[in-house]
């Protein structure tokens, strides 16, 4: 056994307990010794400093020091090897538990010294400690995410964490509610409550430790610059308390982690003032339009004119006098007026000089061109681009994007862009996807307050625009397509401080390992881990979706309905034609966490009293053959709906109509009558239930055409329309998640004062 670190002896161990070296001293000592991690004794001292219980511990250099060390400890004892070379002590045969006498402890040290792995390792000494009372073993961990800063993790020990990866993460700092939700999220949560004859683990004690590690003044926040990874494995939790019996802290080399402070908190007025020239520019410059009139910038000039932009458009061109009938200028410094927004699509290398020549006369430069940070050889050029924009006084959007669609400013890059100003604000890291969202959104009834494609986000990031949308009175809901959040910490802080004031729907690209590889080549940097995004969603109430369609569907619902903050959506009534479809939908909704449960008896009695024709099912799902729905031009349906609302009192009503069943059987007005009947009932019970319409078609062109018309009239009445019951379910489930989030938080804040 080599004794390489002289400083460890019983006296020092006592000092660790009695003098309580400060955390910074512990960390500095490890760094000075060239260590990447704190040893277990130092790790435990650090935990003790933050109020986490650790076993009473002594450090000995060998069997000779055992007797002295044990004087301060109570049996039973545990002995462990201390070595920077051994990560898993028990795997190396370096842990002995349940020892009762001095001789047993000495014997254990001698035996362990003989183990092969220990023989070949540097051994700093032996940790002798009291054995913790029995309990359940949990893991509490910490990790510094490069984008989001410190994360805290909890899971059940053993196979739960190692094999099943049953853990939950949160971005620090967490509050009590976050800690509770972390525990509830574990699949093994029931085990903590004492399943199958086991003793329960004190929930309060676990929450207390989580807050001491991951809370506002917790260890991970206080040492965010120093700690790369933390591992309390295990935390032994009994019915009454929790003890950290193993502790490992990996430290950042040289305290090199970037600081946590972000630009957040500049205030809403600032965001509005800063971004109004982008969303409603008074003057526009276009760079890259040619005299031949065929480039994308030429198209852009035509588009914004058609779209109704009436301010001056200044083409910038090195030699031409006129482009698309507009007088051209040689430089951004030569235009008659300063420029709010410049649309730039010229070869990448030409852009930095162009921008630096703006001399403070340009507010926003959107660089469409690629060849920057998304490819290795363009990184340096991207840095120069940012510097040039700053030197010229402009904020930069992009590069490597497609443009901007802002109906209020009458600017658009997209071929098809509705003129109406709506409440959906979108930020997209992909240009093509931005186009898809506009087009699909148009087909489904989305109305935008803005859509900005941000590409590589070299300067302006999704967080900046999110701040604007939160402050913008026009915007009701925000949609973000994100591949990389370089300023994840700031994104987290903005979302968290907003406390669900507006719903935010996040479509995250690169959540899987394969997806991350694709994202890396796309936007030029690595995407964060999926776990962080789930944590972000749980902590801030933003809703994660997986596909473009789900994105559009969810935004549509938030556009149309007002979330129920006091009473989150739980009970859903399905009403329509198609028995099998109703049954399948009931199962599907149950899986989404939406409850489609039978009505109470009095409601069923009221419905039965209507004497509906045979084949009508009235329990929820309410399933009516077309014949029933057609009766009295939809007035029977109105009576059914009235009973559902007045007596059944659902939180949401999904009316689904299989259109092919109506074809050839009825006058086309029937569907219209049905929708109108539903709207009349809805008006009688304001705010009682979210109403959603599903128009199902078999794809037959004439039917699709009618569906388009019905969709338009429903949208005009303020009703969200979906193609399938399942799609409506996903949107409703997203709405439910948001409502539950704000409900829980607002109720809690109400209670706290
Ligand atoms: P490692 O994880 O490096 O193998 P640990 O210090 O976690 O070593 O010890 C291994 C196991 O021994 C723990 O998971 C725990 O079950 C038990 N153990 C260790 N120290 C104590 C202690 N002080 N009290 C009770 N059990 C302990
Ligand atoms: Mg361990």
XYZ file of C-alpha atoms and ligand atoms in Angstrom:
781
model
C 0.000 0.000 0.000
C 1.396 3.351 -1.024
C 0.536 6.373 1.056
C 0.779 9.110 -1.475
C -1.106 11.881 0.211
C 0.414 12.745 3.549
C -2.314 15.082 4.609
C -4.827 12.364 5.333
C -4.760 11.156 8.875
C -7.141 11.018 11.757
C -6.360 14.527 12.835
C -7.345 15.920 9.420
C -10.482 13.898 9.387
C -11.435 15.477 12.684
C -10.640 18.838 11.222
C -12.950 18.132 8.356
C -15.686 17.623 10.877
C -14.772 20.228 13.417
C -13.231 23.108 11.499
C -15.506 22.525 8.530
C -13.238 23.703 5.731
C -15.114 25.978 3.391
C -16.378 24.500 0.119
C -14.045 26.697 -1.877
C -11.074 25.414 0.162
C -12.108 21.818 -0.444
C -12.381 22.431 -4.160
C -9.143 24.396 -4.316
C -7.318 21.650 -2.428
C -8.395 19.040 -4.964
C -7.427 21.296 -7.858
C -4.041 22.038 -6.306
C -3.448 18.316 -5.948
C -4.193 17.928 -9.659
C -7.309 15.900 -8.962
C -10.398 15.948 -11.194
C -12.658 14.885 -8.369
C -13.086 15.440 -4.662
C -12.386 12.326 -2.652
C -15.219 10.859 -0.656
C -14.305 12.532 2.636
C -14.077 15.955 1.003
C -17.295 15.293 -0.918
C -19.063 14.471 2.319
C -17.647 17.572 3.982
C -19.069 19.597 1.097
C -22.478 17.971 1.525
C -22.364 18.555 5.282
C -21.691 22.209 4.627
C -24.985 22.394 2.743
C -26.846 20.637 5.528
C -27.084 17.194 3.943
C -26.632 14.477 6.573
C -23.559 12.275 6.108
C -22.281 9.452 8.334
C -19.833 10.323 11.059
C -16.493 9.671 9.391
C -12.797 9.280 10.137
C -9.885 8.753 7.777
C -7.066 6.370 8.701
C -3.854 5.489 6.930
C -3.857 1.898 8.048
C -4.925 -0.660 10.673
C -2.760 1.008 13.343
C -4.913 4.100 13.427
C -8.219 2.258 13.687
C -8.471 2.103 17.459
C -8.034 5.843 17.873
C -10.476 6.588 15.054
C -13.226 4.348 16.378
C -13.324 6.189 19.721
C -15.442 8.870 18.131
C -17.715 6.467 16.218
C -20.570 4.135 17.082
C -20.859 0.604 15.706
C -21.729 -0.850 13.273
C -18.963 0.488 11.035
C -18.240 0.686 7.347
C -14.724 0.826 5.859
C -13.929 1.987 2.340
C -10.807 2.462 0.305
C -9.874 6.041 -0.635
C -8.218 6.137 -4.033
C -8.323 8.524 -6.973
C -7.910 5.505 -9.247
C -10.993 3.639 -8.079
C -14.367 4.869 -9.210
C -16.573 2.041 -8.001
C -15.187 0.989 -4.685
C -17.361 -2.077 -4.167
C -16.520 -3.408 -7.642
C -12.857 -3.234 -6.622
C -13.578 -5.020 -3.354
C -13.075 -1.774 -1.479
C -16.158 -1.579 0.752
C -16.921 -3.575 3.896
C -20.084 -2.987 5.881
C -21.636 -4.125 9.162
C -18.343 -4.357 11.083
C -18.684 -4.243 14.845
C -15.278 -4.429 16.518
C -11.912 -2.737 16.193
C -10.403 -6.031 15.158
C -12.984 -6.555 12.419
C -12.237 -3.125 11.020
C -8.483 -3.770 11.072
C -9.054 -7.151 9.443
C -11.202 -5.586 6.755
C -8.493 -3.083 5.859
C -5.868 -5.819 5.637
C -8.110 -7.976 3.468
C -9.067 -5.145 1.155
C -5.414 -4.112 0.752
C -4.807 -7.499 -0.784
C -7.417 -7.130 -3.528
C -5.853 -6.980 -6.979
C -7.420 -3.675 -8.070
C -6.567 -1.988 -4.818
C -2.987 -3.246 -4.865
C -2.369 -1.593 -8.188
C -4.050 1.684 -7.259
C -2.841 4.749 -5.425
C -4.407 4.441 -1.998
C -4.766 7.653 0.001
C -6.155 5.950 3.077
C -9.282 4.330 4.451
C -12.571 5.878 5.295
C -14.042 4.510 8.505
C -17.600 5.575 9.158
C -20.783 4.791 10.977
C -23.231 2.619 9.171
C -26.439 4.404 8.302
C -29.790 3.059 9.464
C -31.550 0.878 6.964
C -33.664 2.449 4.292
C -34.240 2.714 0.597
C -31.325 3.629 -1.615
C -31.767 6.595 -3.922
C -29.429 8.404 -6.245
C -29.228 12.162 -6.276
C -27.021 13.659 -8.921
C -25.951 16.830 -10.578
C -24.596 17.683 -13.970
C -23.473 20.833 -15.620
C -25.196 21.092 -18.987
C -23.196 23.232 -21.410
C -26.308 25.120 -22.504
C -28.620 25.090 -19.520
C -26.208 25.152 -16.589
C -26.588 22.895 -13.553
C -29.133 20.088 -13.622
C -30.251 18.065 -10.630
C -31.346 14.464 -10.884
C -33.059 11.916 -8.679
C -33.763 8.227 -9.104
C -34.108 5.023 -7.166
C -30.833 3.211 -6.649
C -29.573 -0.047 -8.093
C -31.163 -1.439 -11.240
C -33.707 1.384 -11.319
C -31.058 3.847 -12.283
C -28.546 1.531 -13.926
C -30.811 -0.627 -16.067
C -34.123 1.177 -16.278
C -32.720 4.725 -16.273
C -35.737 5.640 -14.157
C -34.551 9.103 -13.199
C -35.898 12.610 -13.456
C -33.954 15.745 -14.182
C -34.591 19.422 -13.579
C -32.709 22.569 -14.432
C -31.469 24.328 -11.286
C -32.663 26.038 -9.282
C -35.671 23.959 -8.357
C -38.367 24.811 -5.855
C -40.318 22.519 -3.564
C -42.992 21.833 -6.152
C -40.364 20.869 -8.719
C -38.790 18.497 -6.213
C -42.155 16.892 -5.519
C -42.886 16.519 -9.206
C -39.459 14.950 -9.753
C -40.351 12.212 -7.311
C -43.852 11.730 -8.704
C -42.401 11.341 -12.162
C -40.368 8.255 -11.253
C -41.852 4.997 -12.436
C -40.753 3.505 -9.142
C -42.457 6.272 -7.157
C -44.777 3.744 -5.524
C -41.784 1.932 -4.039
C -40.878 5.065 -2.094
C -44.320 5.028 -0.559
C -43.584 1.548 0.736
C -44.911 -0.934 -1.816
C -45.058 -4.667 -1.012
C -44.180 -4.652 2.636
C -41.179 -2.366 2.326
C -40.916 0.556 4.662
C -41.695 3.926 3.152
C -38.913 6.387 2.487
C -39.420 9.822 3.962
C -40.594 12.009 1.114
C -39.858 15.160 3.081
C -36.287 14.056 3.690
C -35.701 13.427 -0.025
C -37.236 16.757 -1.004
C -35.104 18.466 1.596
C -31.942 16.952 0.111
C -33.012 17.826 -3.435
C -33.487 21.453 -2.406
C -30.162 21.563 -0.593
C -28.472 20.220 -3.714
C -30.527 21.805 -6.508
C -32.425 24.681 -4.901
C -31.895 28.416 -5.174
C -29.124 28.473 -2.557
C -28.223 24.865 -3.047
C -24.855 23.333 -3.677
C -25.126 23.113 -7.456
C -26.167 26.744 -7.886
C -23.529 28.009 -5.469
C -20.781 26.054 -7.202
C -22.060 26.177 -10.737
C -18.616 27.262 -11.931
C -16.825 24.452 -10.150
C -18.886 21.305 -10.273
C -19.141 19.347 -13.494
C -20.835 16.299 -12.024
C -22.169 15.279 -8.657
C -23.210 11.852 -7.540
C -24.738 10.897 -4.217
C -25.074 7.186 -4.718
C -26.635 6.105 -2.531
C -28.672 8.445 -0.425
C -30.121 6.075 2.155
C -33.627 7.152 3.088
C -35.440 5.736 6.072
C -38.911 6.560 7.323
C -37.487 9.505 9.199
C -34.422 10.821 7.423
C -31.877 10.650 4.636
C -28.118 10.098 4.799
C -25.649 10.513 1.941
C -23.311 7.528 2.369
C -21.329 8.004 -0.830
C -20.417 11.271 -2.523
C -18.514 11.997 -5.657
C -17.945 15.453 -7.123
C -16.149 15.928 -10.416
C -14.782 19.427 -10.662
C -14.522 21.670 -13.696
C -10.918 22.039 -14.752
C -9.708 25.382 -13.441
C -13.197 26.719 -12.769
C -13.539 27.278 -16.480
C -17.288 26.872 -16.810
C -18.998 29.964 -18.152
C -20.851 32.019 -15.597
C -24.566 31.512 -15.119
C -25.496 35.129 -15.344
C -27.549 35.832 -18.415
C -28.880 38.861 -20.188
C -32.338 38.113 -18.821
C -34.266 40.799 -17.080
C -33.885 43.650 -19.510
C -37.591 44.224 -19.202
C -40.541 43.970 -21.516
C -40.482 47.585 -22.697
C -36.989 46.982 -24.007
C -37.976 43.923 -26.008
C -40.843 45.806 -27.644
C -38.722 48.839 -28.392
C -35.849 46.706 -29.623
C -37.821 44.491 -31.976
C -40.551 46.760 -33.336
C -38.286 47.838 -36.238
C -38.062 44.171 -37.162
C -41.749 43.322 -36.903
C -42.967 46.628 -38.341
C -40.123 48.148 -40.314
C -40.601 51.574 -41.844
C -37.739 51.227 -44.329
C -36.335 48.159 -46.041
C -33.091 47.508 -47.883
C -32.577 44.561 -50.198
C -29.127 43.261 -50.968
C -28.637 40.700 -53.708
C -31.351 41.728 -56.147
C -30.089 41.872 -59.710
C -31.004 44.035 -62.659
C -32.230 40.890 -64.379
C -34.762 40.484 -61.624
C -34.497 36.733 -61.012
C -32.778 36.288 -57.641
C -34.470 35.509 -54.332
C -34.026 39.152 -53.264
C -35.805 40.248 -56.462
C -38.620 37.901 -55.564
C -38.594 39.346 -52.054
C -39.057 42.877 -53.417
C -42.045 41.725 -55.464
C -43.523 39.809 -52.546
C -43.467 42.615 -50.046
C -44.931 45.019 -52.580
C -47.740 42.578 -53.300
C -48.126 42.029 -49.578
C -48.765 45.752 -49.169
C -45.507 47.139 -47.817
C -45.712 50.828 -48.547
C -42.500 52.203 -47.074
C -39.389 52.834 -49.126
C -37.458 49.837 -50.437
C -33.789 50.506 -51.123
C -31.958 48.004 -53.301
C -28.218 48.057 -52.597
C -26.049 47.239 -55.599
C -22.414 48.018 -56.420
C -23.120 49.320 -59.927
C -26.790 49.306 -60.943
C -28.737 52.568 -60.905
C -32.120 50.926 -60.761
C -33.489 47.529 -59.728
C -37.066 46.399 -60.193
C -37.936 50.005 -60.975
C -36.427 51.274 -57.701
C -33.393 53.567 -57.449
C -30.425 51.530 -56.206
C -27.661 52.632 -53.815
C -24.067 51.535 -53.538
C -23.891 51.120 -49.808
C -26.064 50.931 -46.722
C -24.563 54.271 -45.744
C -25.868 55.997 -48.885
C -29.623 55.505 -48.581
C -31.783 58.598 -48.049
C -33.015 57.294 -44.696
C -31.692 54.865 -42.091
C -32.907 51.300 -42.592
C -34.980 49.240 -40.186
C -34.682 45.918 -41.972
C -32.236 44.641 -44.557
C -32.785 41.414 -46.461
C -29.391 40.086 -47.525
C -28.633 37.237 -49.921
C -25.204 37.643 -51.504
C -22.100 35.425 -51.292
C -21.129 34.958 -47.650
C -17.686 36.582 -47.805
C -19.115 39.860 -49.130
C -21.475 40.389 -46.235
C -19.177 41.449 -43.354
C -17.763 44.465 -45.268
C -21.276 45.396 -46.347
C -22.525 45.405 -42.751
C -19.628 47.239 -41.212
C -20.154 50.038 -43.720
C -23.695 50.693 -42.412
C -22.340 53.198 -39.861
C -25.189 52.957 -37.422
C -27.863 53.412 -40.060
C -29.182 49.849 -39.969
C -31.323 48.271 -37.223
C -31.771 44.648 -38.388
C -29.856 42.651 -40.946
C -31.351 39.322 -41.907
C -28.725 37.234 -43.639
C -30.229 34.546 -45.817
C -26.908 33.346 -47.241
C -25.326 30.164 -45.932
C -21.695 29.139 -45.673
C -21.230 30.306 -42.082
C -21.250 28.473 -38.760
C -23.284 25.545 -40.074
C -20.111 24.331 -41.826
C -16.704 23.958 -40.221
C -14.950 26.283 -42.659
C -17.554 29.003 -42.151
C -17.176 29.389 -38.367
C -14.619 32.104 -38.504
C -16.558 33.975 -41.152
C -19.606 33.840 -38.892
C -17.620 35.453 -36.081
C -16.579 38.189 -38.463
C -20.182 38.598 -39.587
C -21.321 39.196 -36.007
C -18.493 41.663 -35.405
C -19.297 43.497 -38.614
C -22.989 43.750 -37.738
C -22.066 45.156 -34.317
C -19.593 47.583 -35.847
C -22.311 48.744 -38.238
C -24.786 49.086 -35.387
C -27.196 46.343 -36.481
C -28.666 43.267 -34.857
C -28.210 40.209 -36.998
C -30.870 37.605 -37.805
C -29.505 34.363 -39.233
C -27.358 33.676 -41.185
C -28.540 30.613 -43.067
C -32.245 31.323 -42.861
C -35.086 32.247 -45.185
C -36.582 35.466 -43.912
C -39.402 36.846 -41.922
C -43.192 36.899 -42.140
C -44.799 39.721 -40.242
C -48.311 40.616 -41.330
C -48.365 43.713 -39.119
C -45.262 44.983 -40.926
C -46.381 43.752 -44.344
C -43.142 41.865 -44.853
C -42.923 38.289 -45.985
C -40.472 35.881 -47.542
C -43.063 33.216 -48.239
C -44.963 32.758 -51.435
C -48.256 32.298 -49.691
C -48.757 34.523 -46.690
C -52.111 35.492 -45.243
C -52.450 39.217 -44.655
C -54.501 38.959 -41.506
C -52.676 39.624 -38.243
C -53.277 36.911 -35.657
C -52.076 35.735 -32.294
C -49.520 33.019 -33.118
C -45.872 34.091 -32.897
C -43.385 31.621 -34.335
C -39.603 31.336 -34.164
C -38.004 28.746 -36.420
C -34.413 27.645 -36.665
C -35.240 26.094 -40.001
C -36.382 28.204 -42.918
C -38.080 25.406 -44.823
C -39.981 24.364 -41.754
C -41.048 27.959 -41.266
C -42.558 27.870 -44.740
C -44.334 24.616 -43.919
C -45.783 26.112 -40.771
C -47.150 29.102 -42.669
C -48.667 26.948 -45.423
C -50.066 24.204 -43.229
C -51.111 26.784 -40.719
C -53.014 28.661 -43.378
C -54.812 25.499 -44.446
C -55.817 24.823 -40.843
C -56.644 28.321 -39.744
C -53.573 29.628 -37.960
C -53.235 33.391 -37.889
C -49.806 34.765 -37.140
C -48.489 37.682 -35.154
C -45.122 36.914 -36.733
C -42.791 34.186 -37.924
C -39.052 34.653 -37.899
C -36.596 32.146 -39.320
C -33.413 32.494 -37.307
C -31.033 29.972 -38.898
C -27.705 29.799 -37.096
C -28.747 32.421 -34.495
C -25.322 34.014 -34.591
C -26.644 37.109 -32.820
C -30.399 37.249 -32.247
C -31.537 34.007 -30.614
C -34.909 32.378 -30.118
C -34.770 33.674 -26.524
C -34.603 37.286 -27.711
C -37.652 36.790 -29.904
C -39.456 34.873 -27.191
C -39.016 37.898 -24.945
C -40.572 40.043 -27.637
C -43.548 37.714 -28.132
C -44.152 37.520 -24.393
C -44.272 41.307 -24.245
C -46.185 41.740 -27.491
C -49.908 42.351 -26.883
C -50.777 40.873 -30.275
C -49.280 37.459 -29.488
C -51.392 34.874 -27.632
C -49.256 31.794 -28.083
C -45.654 31.217 -29.102
C -44.359 28.349 -31.232
C -40.642 27.569 -31.406
C -38.810 25.154 -33.640
C -35.433 24.735 -31.999
C -32.450 22.625 -32.911
C -29.852 24.158 -30.614
C -30.295 26.497 -27.701
C -26.839 28.005 -27.305
C -28.264 30.322 -24.670
C -30.329 27.586 -23.038
C -29.845 29.130 -19.631
C -31.444 32.349 -20.769
C -34.259 30.501 -22.510
C -34.943 28.689 -19.250
C -34.941 31.903 -17.227
C -37.250 33.749 -19.620
C -39.695 30.863 -19.701
C -39.595 30.382 -15.963
C -40.037 34.039 -15.155
C -43.001 34.200 -17.528
C -44.733 31.600 -15.314
C -47.053 30.435 -18.049
C -48.351 33.914 -18.860
C -48.622 32.742 -22.469
C -48.507 29.191 -23.740
C -45.311 28.209 -25.554
C -45.207 25.195 -27.852
C -41.758 23.787 -28.537
C -40.902 21.532 -31.443
C -37.390 20.376 -30.678
C -35.204 18.932 -33.404
C -32.368 16.648 -32.380
C -33.845 15.069 -29.277
C -32.567 11.597 -30.099
C -28.951 10.594 -30.710
C -29.607 10.189 -34.430
C -31.471 13.459 -34.514
C -28.603 15.167 -32.721
C -26.187 14.067 -35.451
C -28.495 15.580 -38.069
C -28.874 18.763 -36.039
C -25.109 19.137 -35.679
C -24.643 19.257 -39.393
C -27.633 21.516 -39.787
C -27.129 24.424 -37.449
C -23.493 24.075 -36.680
C -23.507 23.136 -33.031
C -24.488 20.285 -30.809
C -27.995 19.967 -29.515
C -28.721 19.441 -25.843
C -29.857 16.191 -24.355
C -33.503 15.203 -24.524
C -33.693 15.054 -20.744
C -33.047 18.764 -20.498
C -35.966 19.532 -22.759
C -38.318 17.362 -20.783
C -37.081 19.105 -17.636
C -37.537 22.505 -19.257
C -41.101 21.631 -20.168
C -41.975 20.352 -16.695
C -40.436 23.343 -14.976
C -41.730 26.123 -17.172
C -44.977 24.765 -18.593
C -43.847 24.961 -22.209
C -45.352 22.151 -24.224
C -43.112 19.783 -26.198
C -44.438 18.318 -29.419
C -42.851 15.859 -31.819
C -44.053 16.645 -35.330
C -44.847 19.662 -37.478
C -48.484 18.614 -37.586
C -48.710 18.363 -33.841
C -47.038 21.760 -33.653
C -49.648 23.348 -35.926
C -52.528 21.470 -34.283
C -51.467 22.565 -30.819
C -50.891 26.180 -31.809
C -54.338 26.177 -33.390
C -56.037 25.116 -30.193
C -54.194 27.725 -28.135
C -55.151 30.301 -30.742
C -58.832 29.419 -30.486
C -59.490 28.709 -26.831
C -58.720 30.445 -23.572
C -56.881 28.061 -21.242
C -58.803 27.261 -18.070
C -56.411 28.329 -15.363
C -58.764 27.675 -12.455
C -60.041 24.347 -13.647
C -57.767 22.319 -15.931
C -59.351 20.114 -18.552
C -59.962 16.598 -17.270
C -63.318 15.261 -18.478
C -63.924 15.111 -22.189
C -67.162 14.256 -23.965
C -66.952 12.695 -27.401
C -70.011 13.334 -29.508
C -70.502 12.291 -33.114
C -71.253 9.531 -35.545
C -69.266 6.314 -35.784
C -69.409 3.720 -32.976
C -66.017 2.124 -33.633
C -64.363 5.499 -34.001
C -65.776 6.560 -30.609
C -64.534 3.426 -28.897
C -61.064 3.749 -30.364
C -60.965 7.432 -29.492
C -61.952 6.712 -25.888
C -58.968 4.381 -25.519
C -56.668 6.779 -27.264
C -57.735 9.695 -25.090
C -57.255 7.627 -21.970
C -53.661 7.014 -23.006
C -53.206 10.751 -23.460
C -54.486 11.361 -19.950
C -57.900 12.635 -21.036
C -60.874 11.156 -19.276
C -63.825 10.021 -21.399
C -66.002 8.535 -18.683
C -69.715 7.674 -18.650
C -72.176 10.332 -17.515
C -73.817 10.200 -14.125
C -77.221 8.497 -13.993
C -79.277 11.683 -13.966
C -77.604 12.887 -17.164
C -78.220 9.531 -18.803
C -81.862 9.713 -17.691
C -82.254 13.157 -19.234
C -80.749 11.954 -22.497
C -82.917 8.824 -22.457
C -85.993 11.005 -22.084
C -85.282 12.418 -25.537
C -86.307 9.026 -26.904
C -83.568 8.927 -29.465
C -83.792 6.307 -32.216
C -82.246 2.904 -31.644
C -78.486 2.727 -32.291
C -77.852 5.901 -30.368
C -75.484 5.513 -27.455
C -75.861 8.097 -24.717
C -73.355 7.296 -22.018
C -70.198 9.116 -23.273
C -68.922 8.605 -25.801
C -72.212 9.813 -27.238
C -72.529 8.084 -30.526
C -75.344 9.061 -32.848
C -76.092 7.583 -36.238
C -76.352 10.157 -39.009
C -80.127 9.720 -38.970
C -80.307 11.037 -35.412
C -78.027 13.962 -36.131
C -80.105 14.923 -39.162
C -83.407 14.989 -37.339
C -85.171 18.331 -37.338
C -82.270 19.918 -39.204
C -79.863 19.369 -36.379
C -82.181 20.493 -33.580
C -82.125 17.054 -31.962
C -78.362 17.327 -31.791
C -78.823 20.708 -30.152
C -81.037 19.154 -27.468
C -78.470 16.439 -26.831
C -75.692 18.977 -26.573
C -77.747 21.125 -24.249
C -78.144 18.227 -21.835
C -74.475 17.352 -22.119
C -73.494 20.906 -21.201
C -76.091 21.574 -18.516
C -76.032 18.206 -16.804
C -72.884 16.380 -17.962
C -70.693 19.451 -17.465
C -67.628 18.313 -19.391
C -64.404 20.311 -19.493
C -64.123 19.771 -23.225
C -66.423 18.568 -25.949
C -65.079 17.014 -29.115
C -67.712 16.799 -31.841
C -66.602 14.426 -34.572
C -68.405 13.989 -37.837
C -67.567 11.297 -40.317
C -68.426 13.226 -43.423
C -68.660 10.292 -45.786
C -71.640 9.016 -43.807
C -73.503 12.201 -44.610
C -72.839 12.130 -48.341
C -75.822 11.403 -50.507
C -78.007 11.105 -47.448
C -78.656 14.649 -46.672
C -78.722 18.169 -47.882
C -75.327 19.791 -47.506
C -76.717 22.204 -44.903
C -76.945 19.480 -42.281
C -73.316 19.692 -41.306
C -73.574 23.431 -41.207
C -76.665 23.208 -39.021
C -74.897 20.866 -36.673
C -71.946 23.178 -36.222
C -74.244 26.137 -35.706
C -76.320 24.186 -33.200
C -73.161 23.372 -31.291
C -72.173 27.016 -31.324
C -75.546 28.097 -29.983
C -75.277 25.663 -27.101
C -71.706 26.770 -26.499
C -72.904 30.352 -26.188
C -75.436 29.372 -23.519
C -72.673 28.027 -21.321
C -69.860 30.497 -21.772
C -66.437 29.309 -20.671
C -67.745 25.971 -19.519
C -66.132 23.625 -22.001
C -63.575 23.798 -24.759
C -65.351 22.978 -27.979
C -63.476 21.238 -30.786
C -64.710 20.005 -34.132
C -63.317 17.007 -35.975
C -64.270 16.652 -39.619
C -63.330 13.206 -40.829
C -63.056 12.538 -44.511
C -62.025 9.548 -46.611
C -59.925 11.676 -48.951
C -62.491 11.665 -51.754
C -61.897 14.980 -53.597
C -65.512 16.306 -53.512
C -65.678 15.459 -49.818
C -62.353 17.214 -49.195
C -63.724 20.254 -50.938
C -66.780 20.312 -48.689
C -64.606 19.778 -45.686
C -62.569 22.812 -46.678
C -65.744 24.905 -46.751
C -66.974 23.613 -43.425
C -63.626 24.146 -41.879
C -63.621 27.735 -43.060
C -67.062 28.440 -41.652
C -66.220 26.763 -38.337
C -62.991 28.734 -38.092
C -64.931 31.914 -38.777
C -67.095 31.037 -35.770
C -63.951 30.589 -33.668
C -63.911 26.794 -33.599
C -60.712 24.791 -34.052
C -61.153 22.004 -36.587
C -59.116 18.803 -36.772
C -58.821 16.025 -39.314
C -58.970 13.166 -36.856
C -60.116 12.595 -33.296
C -56.556 11.585 -32.387
C -55.098 14.898 -33.584
C -57.646 16.800 -31.554
C -56.658 14.590 -28.606
C -53.002 15.529 -28.859
C -53.847 19.208 -28.964
C -56.220 18.834 -25.995
C -53.612 16.923 -24.022
C -51.127 19.752 -24.653
C -53.707 22.272 -23.503
C -54.321 20.148 -20.416
C -50.608 20.075 -19.577
C -50.417 23.829 -19.830
C -53.579 24.344 -17.768
C -52.392 21.994 -15.069
C -49.055 23.749 -14.909
C -50.500 27.238 -14.423
C -53.244 25.991 -12.145
C -50.828 24.313 -9.783
C -48.415 27.257 -9.736
C -51.071 29.925 -9.392
C -52.845 28.083 -6.628
C -49.591 27.689 -4.769
C -48.677 31.338 -5.150
C -52.154 32.254 -3.976
C -51.638 30.173 -0.850
C -48.173 31.578 -0.201
C -49.466 35.087 -0.429
P -19.227 2.480 -4.378
O -20.424 3.126 -4.915
O -17.984 3.208 -4.734
O -19.126 1.058 -4.726
P -20.342 3.088 -1.738
O -19.647 4.011 -0.846
O -21.546 3.577 -2.407
O -19.259 2.522 -2.792
O -20.685 1.783 -0.947
C -21.303 0.673 -1.546
C -22.591 0.301 -0.821
O -22.337 0.051 0.528
C -23.604 1.414 -0.812
O -24.408 1.390 -1.968
C -24.405 1.117 0.435
O -25.361 0.122 0.172
C -23.375 0.541 1.358
N -22.823 1.575 2.242
C -21.723 2.298 2.047
N -21.510 3.140 3.069
C -22.509 2.944 3.951
C -22.857 3.517 5.211
N -22.112 4.449 5.798
N -23.974 3.098 5.800
C -24.739 2.139 5.242
N -24.451 1.562 4.054
C -23.344 1.955 3.422
Mg -21.752 4.445 -4.329
